[in-house]
Amino acid sequence: MAVFGFPLPLATAALRAFECAVELSNFLDVWSEIRMRDGEEPLSFAIGVHYGHVIGGVIPGEHHSEYTVIGDSVNLAARLQAMCKLTDARIVISDELACKLPRHWRTPEWQTLRAATVPGRSETVDVHLLPMQALGIQSYQPQDPDRNASRPNPGAASRAARHNGDQARTWSATSRA
């Protein structure tokens, strides 16, 4: 799980979460190809991203503490990730996130589902999905003064994600096929 813009608000949190999801997907595609070349099983993954309010805090432990977030936004992001399997998608994002993105984020590969049924939820949700067959999608790169001059690599982007109480959440899972 990666959370952006928390504890300090970040104006570009939604865009950063979206870019992280796209870059992570591309990175995992490359890694999967390398694994297959080496005779290993390809990776199977799904990414769900949602924008909304969360509650965050530290859970103290005997040997280490963990920071976590809870709330309906966390639950919805996890369920969007689960929705990938049902829709044969690599990334599913909520309309709440899409509305926070610059208008040119959407490339032709993205599909929209209105009033989609999300596993484990009674309410329908408008979502946008990137089909499994779409490869090497470019993330939208705005001319934004808030962005750092150097862009982290996809692995670093997922490791260095900021926590976010009122912003976007990226949930990703990788496993063997």
mmCIF file with all atom_site columns, C-alpha atoms in Angstrom:
data_model
loop_
_atom_site.group_PDB
_atom_site.id
_atom_site.type_symbol
_atom_site.label_atom_id
_atom_site.label_alt_id
_atom_site.label_comp_id
_atom_site.label_asym_id
_atom_site.label_entity_id
_atom_site.label_seq_id
_atom_site.pdbx_PDB_ins_code
_atom_site.Cartn_x
_atom_site.Cartn_y
_atom_site.Cartn_z
_atom_site.occupancy
_atom_site.B_iso_or_equiv
_atom_site.pdbx_formal_charge
_atom_site.auth_seq_id
_atom_site.auth_comp_id
_atom_site.auth_asym_id
_atom_site.auth_atom_id
_atom_site.pdbx_PDB_model_num
ATOM 1   C CA . MET A 1 1   ? 0.000   0.000   0.000   1.00 0.00 ? 1   MET A CA 1
ATOM 2   C CA . ALA A 1 2   ? 1.206   3.498   -0.776  1.00 0.00 ? 2   ALA A CA 1
ATOM 3   C CA . VAL A 1 3   ? -0.477  6.633   0.537   1.00 0.00 ? 3   VAL A CA 1
ATOM 4   C CA . PHE A 1 4   ? 0.272   10.117  -0.800  1.00 0.00 ? 4   PHE A CA 1
ATOM 5   C CA . GLY A 1 5   ? -0.032  13.545  0.850   1.00 0.00 ? 5   GLY A CA 1
ATOM 6   C CA . PHE A 1 6   ? -0.281  12.590  4.516   1.00 0.00 ? 6   PHE A CA 1
ATOM 7   C CA . PRO A 1 7   ? 0.367   13.779  7.144   1.00 0.00 ? 7   PRO A CA 1
ATOM 8   C CA . LEU A 1 8   ? 1.024   16.972  5.184   1.00 0.00 ? 8   LEU A CA 1
ATOM 9   C CA . PRO A 1 9   ? -1.353  17.819  2.318   1.00 0.00 ? 9   PRO A CA 1
ATOM 10  C CA . LEU A 1 10  ? 0.168   17.672  -1.139  1.00 0.00 ? 10  LEU A CA 1
ATOM 11  C CA . ALA A 1 11  ? -1.499  19.436  -4.066  1.00 0.00 ? 11  ALA A CA 1
ATOM 12  C CA . THR A 1 12  ? -0.205  16.827  -6.514  1.00 0.00 ? 12  THR A CA 1
ATOM 13  C CA . ALA A 1 13  ? -1.077  13.743  -4.422  1.00 0.00 ? 13  ALA A CA 1
ATOM 14  C CA . ALA A 1 14  ? -3.683  12.405  -6.877  1.00 0.00 ? 14  ALA A CA 1
ATOM 15  C CA . LEU A 1 15  ? -1.373  12.825  -9.846  1.00 0.00 ? 15  LEU A CA 1
ATOM 16  C CA . ARG A 1 16  ? 1.544   11.241  -7.999  1.00 0.00 ? 16  ARG A CA 1
ATOM 17  C CA . ALA A 1 17  ? -0.567  8.243   -6.992  1.00 0.00 ? 17  ALA A CA 1
ATOM 18  C CA . PHE A 1 18  ? -1.747  7.825   -10.582 1.00 0.00 ? 18  PHE A CA 1
ATOM 19  C CA . GLU A 1 19  ? 1.793   8.111   -11.965 1.00 0.00 ? 19  GLU A CA 1
ATOM 20  C CA . CYS A 1 20  ? 3.056   5.670   -9.357  1.00 0.00 ? 20  CYS A CA 1
ATOM 21  C CA . ALA A 1 21  ? 0.409   3.137   -10.419 1.00 0.00 ? 21  ALA A CA 1
ATOM 22  C CA . VAL A 1 22  ? 1.258   3.491   -14.125 1.00 0.00 ? 22  VAL A CA 1
ATOM 23  C CA . GLU A 1 23  ? 5.023   3.371   -13.525 1.00 0.00 ? 23  GLU A CA 1
ATOM 24  C CA . LEU A 1 24  ? 4.687   0.419   -11.150 1.00 0.00 ? 24  LEU A CA 1
ATOM 25  C CA . SER A 1 25  ? 2.646   -1.436  -13.783 1.00 0.00 ? 25  SER A CA 1
ATOM 26  C CA . ASN A 1 26  ? 5.301   -0.759  -16.432 1.00 0.00 ? 26  ASN A CA 1
ATOM 27  C CA . PHE A 1 27  ? 8.110   -1.768  -14.046 1.00 0.00 ? 27  PHE A CA 1
ATOM 28  C CA . LEU A 1 28  ? 6.365   -5.038  -13.161 1.00 0.00 ? 28  LEU A CA 1
ATOM 29  C CA . ASP A 1 29  ? 5.840   -5.802  -16.867 1.00 0.00 ? 29  ASP A CA 1
ATOM 30  C CA . VAL A 1 30  ? 9.584   -5.472  -17.470 1.00 0.00 ? 30  VAL A CA 1
ATOM 31  C CA . TRP A 1 31  ? 10.410  -7.558  -14.408 1.00 0.00 ? 31  TRP A CA 1
ATOM 32  C CA . SER A 1 32  ? 7.918   -10.212 -15.515 1.00 0.00 ? 32  SER A CA 1
ATOM 33  C CA . GLU A 1 33  ? 9.530   -10.373 -18.975 1.00 0.00 ? 33  GLU A CA 1
ATOM 34  C CA . ILE A 1 34  ? 12.956  -10.826 -17.380 1.00 0.00 ? 34  ILE A CA 1
ATOM 35  C CA . ARG A 1 35  ? 11.611  -13.616 -15.167 1.00 0.00 ? 35  ARG A CA 1
ATOM 36  C CA . MET A 1 36  ? 10.109  -15.406 -18.176 1.00 0.00 ? 36  MET A CA 1
ATOM 37  C CA . ARG A 1 37  ? 13.393  -15.071 -20.100 1.00 0.00 ? 37  ARG A CA 1
ATOM 38  C CA . ASP A 1 38  ? 15.115  -16.674 -17.106 1.00 0.00 ? 38  ASP A CA 1
ATOM 39  C CA . GLY A 1 39  ? 12.638  -19.574 -17.169 1.00 0.00 ? 39  GLY A CA 1
ATOM 40  C CA . GLU A 1 40  ? 10.645  -18.374 -14.141 1.00 0.00 ? 40  GLU A CA 1
ATOM 41  C CA . GLU A 1 41  ? 6.917   -17.829 -13.830 1.00 0.00 ? 41  GLU A CA 1
ATOM 42  C CA . PRO A 1 42  ? 5.652   -14.385 -14.917 1.00 0.00 ? 42  PRO A CA 1
ATOM 43  C CA . LEU A 1 43  ? 4.314   -11.994 -12.296 1.00 0.00 ? 43  LEU A CA 1
ATOM 44  C CA . SER A 1 44  ? 0.614   -11.532 -11.805 1.00 0.00 ? 44  SER A CA 1
ATOM 45  C CA . PHE A 1 45  ? -0.434  -8.172  -10.380 1.00 0.00 ? 45  PHE A CA 1
ATOM 46  C CA . ALA A 1 46  ? -3.316  -5.775  -9.971  1.00 0.00 ? 46  ALA A CA 1
ATOM 47  C CA . ILE A 1 47  ? -3.398  -2.130  -8.868  1.00 0.00 ? 47  ILE A CA 1
ATOM 48  C CA . GLY A 1 48  ? -6.379  -0.192  -7.507  1.00 0.00 ? 48  GLY A CA 1
ATOM 49  C CA . VAL A 1 49  ? -6.243  3.550   -6.787  1.00 0.00 ? 49  VAL A CA 1
ATOM 50  C CA . HIS A 1 50  ? -8.773  5.750   -4.998  1.00 0.00 ? 50  HIS A CA 1
ATOM 51  C CA . TYR A 1 51  ? -8.821  9.355   -3.753  1.00 0.00 ? 51  TYR A CA 1
ATOM 52  C CA . GLY A 1 52  ? -10.524 10.174  -0.467  1.00 0.00 ? 52  GLY A CA 1
ATOM 53  C CA . HIS A 1 53  ? -10.369 10.753  3.274   1.00 0.00 ? 53  HIS A CA 1
ATOM 54  C CA . VAL A 1 54  ? -8.550  8.336   5.577   1.00 0.00 ? 54  VAL A CA 1
ATOM 55  C CA . ILE A 1 55  ? -7.622  8.226   9.241   1.00 0.00 ? 55  ILE A CA 1
ATOM 56  C CA . GLY A 1 56  ? -3.942  7.549   9.908   1.00 0.00 ? 56  GLY A CA 1
ATOM 57  C CA . GLY A 1 57  ? -1.894  6.801   12.961  1.00 0.00 ? 57  GLY A CA 1
ATOM 58  C CA . VAL A 1 58  ? 0.981   4.906   14.507  1.00 0.00 ? 58  VAL A CA 1
ATOM 59  C CA . ILE A 1 59  ? 0.415   1.471   15.974  1.00 0.00 ? 59  ILE A CA 1
ATOM 60  C CA . PRO A 1 60  ? 3.168   0.913   18.531  1.00 0.00 ? 60  PRO A CA 1
ATOM 61  C CA . GLY A 1 61  ? 4.808   -2.482  18.804  1.00 0.00 ? 61  GLY A CA 1
ATOM 62  C CA . GLU A 1 62  ? 7.336   -4.109  21.065  1.00 0.00 ? 62  GLU A CA 1
ATOM 63  C CA . HIS A 1 63  ? 10.082  -4.129  18.414  1.00 0.00 ? 63  HIS A CA 1
ATOM 64  C CA . HIS A 1 64  ? 8.833   -1.585  15.908  1.00 0.00 ? 64  HIS A CA 1
ATOM 65  C CA . SER A 1 65  ? 5.892   0.671   15.216  1.00 0.00 ? 65  SER A CA 1
ATOM 66  C CA . GLU A 1 66  ? 3.776   0.757   12.105  1.00 0.00 ? 66  GLU A CA 1
ATOM 67  C CA . TYR A 1 67  ? 1.978   3.639   10.493  1.00 0.00 ? 67  TYR A CA 1
ATOM 68  C CA . THR A 1 68  ? -1.352  2.702   8.982   1.00 0.00 ? 68  THR A CA 1
ATOM 69  C CA . VAL A 1 69  ? -4.464  4.245   7.506   1.00 0.00 ? 69  VAL A CA 1
ATOM 70  C CA . ILE A 1 70  ? -8.073  3.118   7.790   1.00 0.00 ? 70  ILE A CA 1
ATOM 71  C CA . GLY A 1 71  ? -11.394 4.187   6.401   1.00 0.00 ? 71  GLY A CA 1
ATOM 72  C CA . ASP A 1 72  ? -13.804 3.650   3.536   1.00 0.00 ? 72  ASP A CA 1
ATOM 73  C CA . SER A 1 73  ? -11.244 5.038   1.052   1.00 0.00 ? 73  SER A CA 1
ATOM 74  C CA . VAL A 1 74  ? -8.760  2.341   2.069   1.00 0.00 ? 74  VAL A CA 1
ATOM 75  C CA . ASN A 1 75  ? -11.456 -0.300  1.729   1.00 0.00 ? 75  ASN A CA 1
ATOM 76  C CA . LEU A 1 76  ? -12.547 0.968   -1.701  1.00 0.00 ? 76  LEU A CA 1
ATOM 77  C CA . ALA A 1 77  ? -8.973  1.036   -3.027  1.00 0.00 ? 77  ALA A CA 1
ATOM 78  C CA . ALA A 1 78  ? -8.473  -2.581  -1.948  1.00 0.00 ? 78  ALA A CA 1
ATOM 79  C CA . ARG A 1 79  ? -11.744 -3.540  -3.610  1.00 0.00 ? 79  ARG A CA 1
ATOM 80  C CA . LEU A 1 80  ? -10.742 -1.750  -6.832  1.00 0.00 ? 80  LEU A CA 1
ATOM 81  C CA . GLN A 1 81  ? -7.567  -3.819  -6.777  1.00 0.00 ? 81  GLN A CA 1
ATOM 82  C CA . ALA A 1 82  ? -9.703  -6.965  -6.435  1.00 0.00 ? 82  ALA A CA 1
ATOM 83  C CA . MET A 1 83  ? -11.883 -5.712  -9.307  1.00 0.00 ? 83  MET A CA 1
ATOM 84  C CA . CYS A 1 84  ? -8.900  -5.989  -11.659 1.00 0.00 ? 84  CYS A CA 1
ATOM 85  C CA . LYS A 1 85  ? -9.310  -9.759  -11.778 1.00 0.00 ? 85  LYS A CA 1
ATOM 86  C CA . LEU A 1 86  ? -13.007 -9.505  -12.682 1.00 0.00 ? 86  LEU A CA 1
ATOM 87  C CA . THR A 1 87  ? -12.431 -6.944  -15.444 1.00 0.00 ? 87  THR A CA 1
ATOM 88  C CA . ASP A 1 88  ? -9.137  -8.356  -16.772 1.00 0.00 ? 88  ASP A CA 1
ATOM 89  C CA . ALA A 1 89  ? -7.487  -5.025  -15.960 1.00 0.00 ? 89  ALA A CA 1
ATOM 90  C CA . ARG A 1 90  ? -4.010  -4.182  -14.705 1.00 0.00 ? 90  ARG A CA 1
ATOM 91  C CA . ILE A 1 91  ? -5.106  -0.909  -13.048 1.00 0.00 ? 91  ILE A CA 1
ATOM 92  C CA . VAL A 1 92  ? -8.538  0.243   -11.842 1.00 0.00 ? 92  VAL A CA 1
ATOM 93  C CA . ILE A 1 93  ? -8.961  3.813   -10.588 1.00 0.00 ? 93  ILE A CA 1
ATOM 94  C CA . SER A 1 94  ? -11.998 5.482   -9.066  1.00 0.00 ? 94  SER A CA 1
ATOM 95  C CA . ASP A 1 95  ? -13.749 8.390   -10.727 1.00 0.00 ? 95  ASP A CA 1
ATOM 96  C CA . GLU A 1 96  ? -12.900 10.420  -7.603  1.00 0.00 ? 96  GLU A CA 1
ATOM 97  C CA . LEU A 1 97  ? -9.231  10.054  -8.477  1.00 0.00 ? 97  LEU A CA 1
ATOM 98  C CA . ALA A 1 98  ? -9.802  10.661  -12.198 1.00 0.00 ? 98  ALA A CA 1
ATOM 99  C CA . CYS A 1 99  ? -11.584 13.949  -11.427 1.00 0.00 ? 99  CYS A CA 1
ATOM 100 C CA . LYS A 1 100 ? -8.469  15.179  -9.581  1.00 0.00 ? 100 LYS A CA 1
ATOM 101 C CA . LEU A 1 101 ? -6.141  14.471  -12.521 1.00 0.00 ? 101 LEU A CA 1
ATOM 102 C CA . PRO A 1 102 ? -5.200  16.929  -15.272 1.00 0.00 ? 102 PRO A CA 1
ATOM 103 C CA . ARG A 1 103 ? -7.551  16.634  -18.200 1.00 0.00 ? 103 ARG A CA 1
ATOM 104 C CA . HIS A 1 104 ? -4.972  14.978  -20.479 1.00 0.00 ? 104 HIS A CA 1
ATOM 105 C CA . TRP A 1 105 ? -4.272  11.936  -18.252 1.00 0.00 ? 105 TRP A CA 1
ATOM 106 C CA . ARG A 1 106 ? -6.485  9.637   -20.228 1.00 0.00 ? 106 ARG A CA 1
ATOM 107 C CA . THR A 1 107 ? -4.863  7.796   -23.127 1.00 0.00 ? 107 THR A CA 1
ATOM 108 C CA . PRO A 1 108 ? -6.988  5.772   -25.589 1.00 0.00 ? 108 PRO A CA 1
ATOM 109 C CA . GLU A 1 109 ? -6.235  2.500   -23.767 1.00 0.00 ? 109 GLU A CA 1
ATOM 110 C CA . TRP A 1 110 ? -8.291  3.490   -20.712 1.00 0.00 ? 110 TRP A CA 1
ATOM 111 C CA . GLN A 1 111 ? -11.915 2.318   -20.495 1.00 0.00 ? 111 GLN A CA 1
ATOM 112 C CA . THR A 1 112 ? -14.703 3.767   -18.337 1.00 0.00 ? 112 THR A CA 1
ATOM 113 C CA . LEU A 1 113 ? -17.328 1.727   -16.508 1.00 0.00 ? 113 LEU A CA 1
ATOM 114 C CA . ARG A 1 114 ? -20.250 3.738   -15.138 1.00 0.00 ? 114 ARG A CA 1
ATOM 115 C CA . ALA A 1 115 ? -22.128 2.404   -12.117 1.00 0.00 ? 115 ALA A CA 1
ATOM 116 C CA . ALA A 1 116 ? -19.797 -0.595  -11.862 1.00 0.00 ? 116 ALA A CA 1
ATOM 117 C CA . THR A 1 117 ? -20.412 -3.248  -9.256  1.00 0.00 ? 117 THR A CA 1
ATOM 118 C CA . VAL A 1 118 ? -17.404 -3.453  -6.949  1.00 0.00 ? 118 VAL A CA 1
ATOM 119 C CA . PRO A 1 119 ? -16.845 -6.744  -5.086  1.00 0.00 ? 119 PRO A CA 1
ATOM 120 C CA . GLY A 1 120 ? -17.979 -6.480  -1.459  1.00 0.00 ? 120 GLY A CA 1
ATOM 121 C CA . ARG A 1 121 ? -19.781 -3.131  -1.852  1.00 0.00 ? 121 ARG A CA 1
ATOM 122 C CA . SER A 1 122 ? -23.482 -2.472  -2.175  1.00 0.00 ? 122 SER A CA 1
ATOM 123 C CA . GLU A 1 123 ? -23.071 0.938   -3.881  1.00 0.00 ? 123 GLU A CA 1
ATOM 124 C CA . THR A 1 124 ? -21.956 1.111   -7.492  1.00 0.00 ? 124 THR A CA 1
ATOM 125 C CA . VAL A 1 125 ? -18.886 3.165   -8.411  1.00 0.00 ? 125 VAL A CA 1
ATOM 126 C CA . ASP A 1 126 ? -17.740 4.859   -11.607 1.00 0.00 ? 126 ASP A CA 1
ATOM 127 C CA . VAL A 1 127 ? -14.294 3.502   -12.481 1.00 0.00 ? 127 VAL A CA 1
ATOM 128 C CA . HIS A 1 128 ? -11.660 3.740   -15.180 1.00 0.00 ? 128 HIS A CA 1
ATOM 129 C CA . LEU A 1 129 ? -9.585  0.716   -16.056 1.00 0.00 ? 129 LEU A CA 1
ATOM 130 C CA . LEU A 1 130 ? -6.476  -0.094  -17.999 1.00 0.00 ? 130 LEU A CA 1
ATOM 131 C CA . PRO A 1 131 ? -6.938  -3.484  -19.718 1.00 0.00 ? 131 PRO A CA 1
ATOM 132 C CA . MET A 1 132 ? -4.376  -6.231  -19.172 1.00 0.00 ? 132 MET A CA 1
ATOM 133 C CA . GLN A 1 133 ? -3.337  -6.178  -22.852 1.00 0.00 ? 133 GLN A CA 1
ATOM 134 C CA . ALA A 1 134 ? -2.288  -2.495  -22.673 1.00 0.00 ? 134 ALA A CA 1
ATOM 135 C CA . LEU A 1 135 ? 1.491   -2.398  -22.330 1.00 0.00 ? 135 LEU A CA 1
ATOM 136 C CA . GLY A 1 136 ? 3.981   0.384   -21.713 1.00 0.00 ? 136 GLY A CA 1
ATOM 137 C CA . ILE A 1 137 ? 1.475   3.129   -20.944 1.00 0.00 ? 137 ILE A CA 1
ATOM 138 C CA . GLN A 1 138 ? 3.036   6.544   -20.405 1.00 0.00 ? 138 GLN A CA 1
ATOM 139 C CA . SER A 1 139 ? 2.004   8.510   -17.358 1.00 0.00 ? 139 SER A CA 1
ATOM 140 C CA . TYR A 1 140 ? 0.930   12.101  -17.831 1.00 0.00 ? 140 TYR A CA 1
ATOM 141 C CA . GLN A 1 141 ? 3.868   14.440  -17.164 1.00 0.00 ? 141 GLN A CA 1
ATOM 142 C CA . PRO A 1 142 ? 2.640   17.946  -16.353 1.00 0.00 ? 142 PRO A CA 1
ATOM 143 C CA . GLN A 1 143 ? 4.687   21.107  -16.163 1.00 0.00 ? 143 GLN A CA 1
ATOM 144 C CA . ASP A 1 144 ? 4.142   21.394  -12.426 1.00 0.00 ? 144 ASP A CA 1
ATOM 145 C CA . PRO A 1 145 ? 6.406   23.546  -10.232 1.00 0.00 ? 145 PRO A CA 1
ATOM 146 C CA . ASP A 1 146 ? 5.486   21.392  -7.207  1.00 0.00 ? 146 ASP A CA 1
ATOM 147 C CA . ARG A 1 147 ? 7.187   18.347  -8.733  1.00 0.00 ? 147 ARG A CA 1
ATOM 148 C CA . ASN A 1 148 ? 10.742  17.477  -7.890  1.00 0.00 ? 148 ASN A CA 1
ATOM 149 C CA . ALA A 1 149 ? 13.287  18.039  -10.631 1.00 0.00 ? 149 ALA A CA 1
ATOM 150 C CA . SER A 1 150 ? 14.353  14.418  -10.641 1.00 0.00 ? 150 SER A CA 1
ATOM 151 C CA . ARG A 1 151 ? 11.860  11.595  -11.040 1.00 0.00 ? 151 ARG A CA 1
ATOM 152 C CA . PRO A 1 152 ? 12.355  8.482   -8.917  1.00 0.00 ? 152 PRO A CA 1
ATOM 153 C CA . ASN A 1 153 ? 12.474  5.103   -10.600 1.00 0.00 ? 153 ASN A CA 1
ATOM 154 C CA . PRO A 1 154 ? 9.306   2.974   -10.206 1.00 0.00 ? 154 PRO A CA 1
ATOM 155 C CA . GLY A 1 155 ? 10.775  0.882   -7.385  1.00 0.00 ? 155 GLY A CA 1
ATOM 156 C CA . ALA A 1 156 ? 11.823  3.987   -5.492  1.00 0.00 ? 156 ALA A CA 1
ATOM 157 C CA . ALA A 1 157 ? 8.441   5.604   -6.158  1.00 0.00 ? 157 ALA A CA 1
ATOM 158 C CA . SER A 1 158 ? 6.646   2.784   -4.416  1.00 0.00 ? 158 SER A CA 1
ATOM 159 C CA . ARG A 1 159 ? 9.142   2.656   -1.523  1.00 0.00 ? 159 ARG A CA 1
ATOM 160 C CA . ALA A 1 160 ? 9.253   6.418   -1.003  1.00 0.00 ? 160 ALA A CA 1
ATOM 161 C CA . ALA A 1 161 ? 5.509   7.037   -1.159  1.00 0.00 ? 161 ALA A CA 1
ATOM 162 C CA . ARG A 1 162 ? 4.220   9.615   1.294   1.00 0.00 ? 162 ARG A CA 1
ATOM 163 C CA . HIS A 1 163 ? 1.336   8.901   3.649   1.00 0.00 ? 163 HIS A CA 1
ATOM 164 C CA . ASN A 1 164 ? -1.906  10.706  2.942   1.00 0.00 ? 164 ASN A CA 1
ATOM 165 C CA . GLY A 1 165 ? -4.970  11.398  5.050   1.00 0.00 ? 165 GLY A CA 1
ATOM 166 C CA . ASP A 1 166 ? -7.056  13.189  2.433   1.00 0.00 ? 166 ASP A CA 1
ATOM 167 C CA . GLN A 1 167 ? -5.529  12.121  -0.800  1.00 0.00 ? 167 GLN A CA 1
ATOM 168 C CA . ALA A 1 168 ? -4.927  9.155   -3.049  1.00 0.00 ? 168 ALA A CA 1
ATOM 169 C CA . ARG A 1 169 ? -4.118  5.601   -2.115  1.00 0.00 ? 169 ARG A CA 1
ATOM 170 C CA . THR A 1 170 ? -2.436  3.048   -4.316  1.00 0.00 ? 170 THR A CA 1
ATOM 171 C CA . TRP A 1 171 ? -2.931  -0.568  -3.414  1.00 0.00 ? 171 TRP A CA 1
ATOM 172 C CA . SER A 1 172 ? -0.815  -3.053  -5.275  1.00 0.00 ? 172 SER A CA 1
ATOM 173 C CA . ALA A 1 173 ? -0.188  -6.745  -4.985  1.00 0.00 ? 173 ALA A CA 1
ATOM 174 C CA . THR A 1 174 ? 2.256   -8.984  -6.777  1.00 0.00 ? 174 THR A CA 1
ATOM 175 C CA . SER A 1 175 ? 2.350   -12.753 -6.780  1.00 0.00 ? 175 SER A CA 1
ATOM 176 C CA . ARG A 1 176 ? 3.369   -15.628 -8.942  1.00 0.00 ? 176 ARG A CA 1
ATOM 177 C CA . ALA A 1 177 ? 0.854   -16.650 -11.595 1.00 0.00 ? 177 ALA A CA 1
#
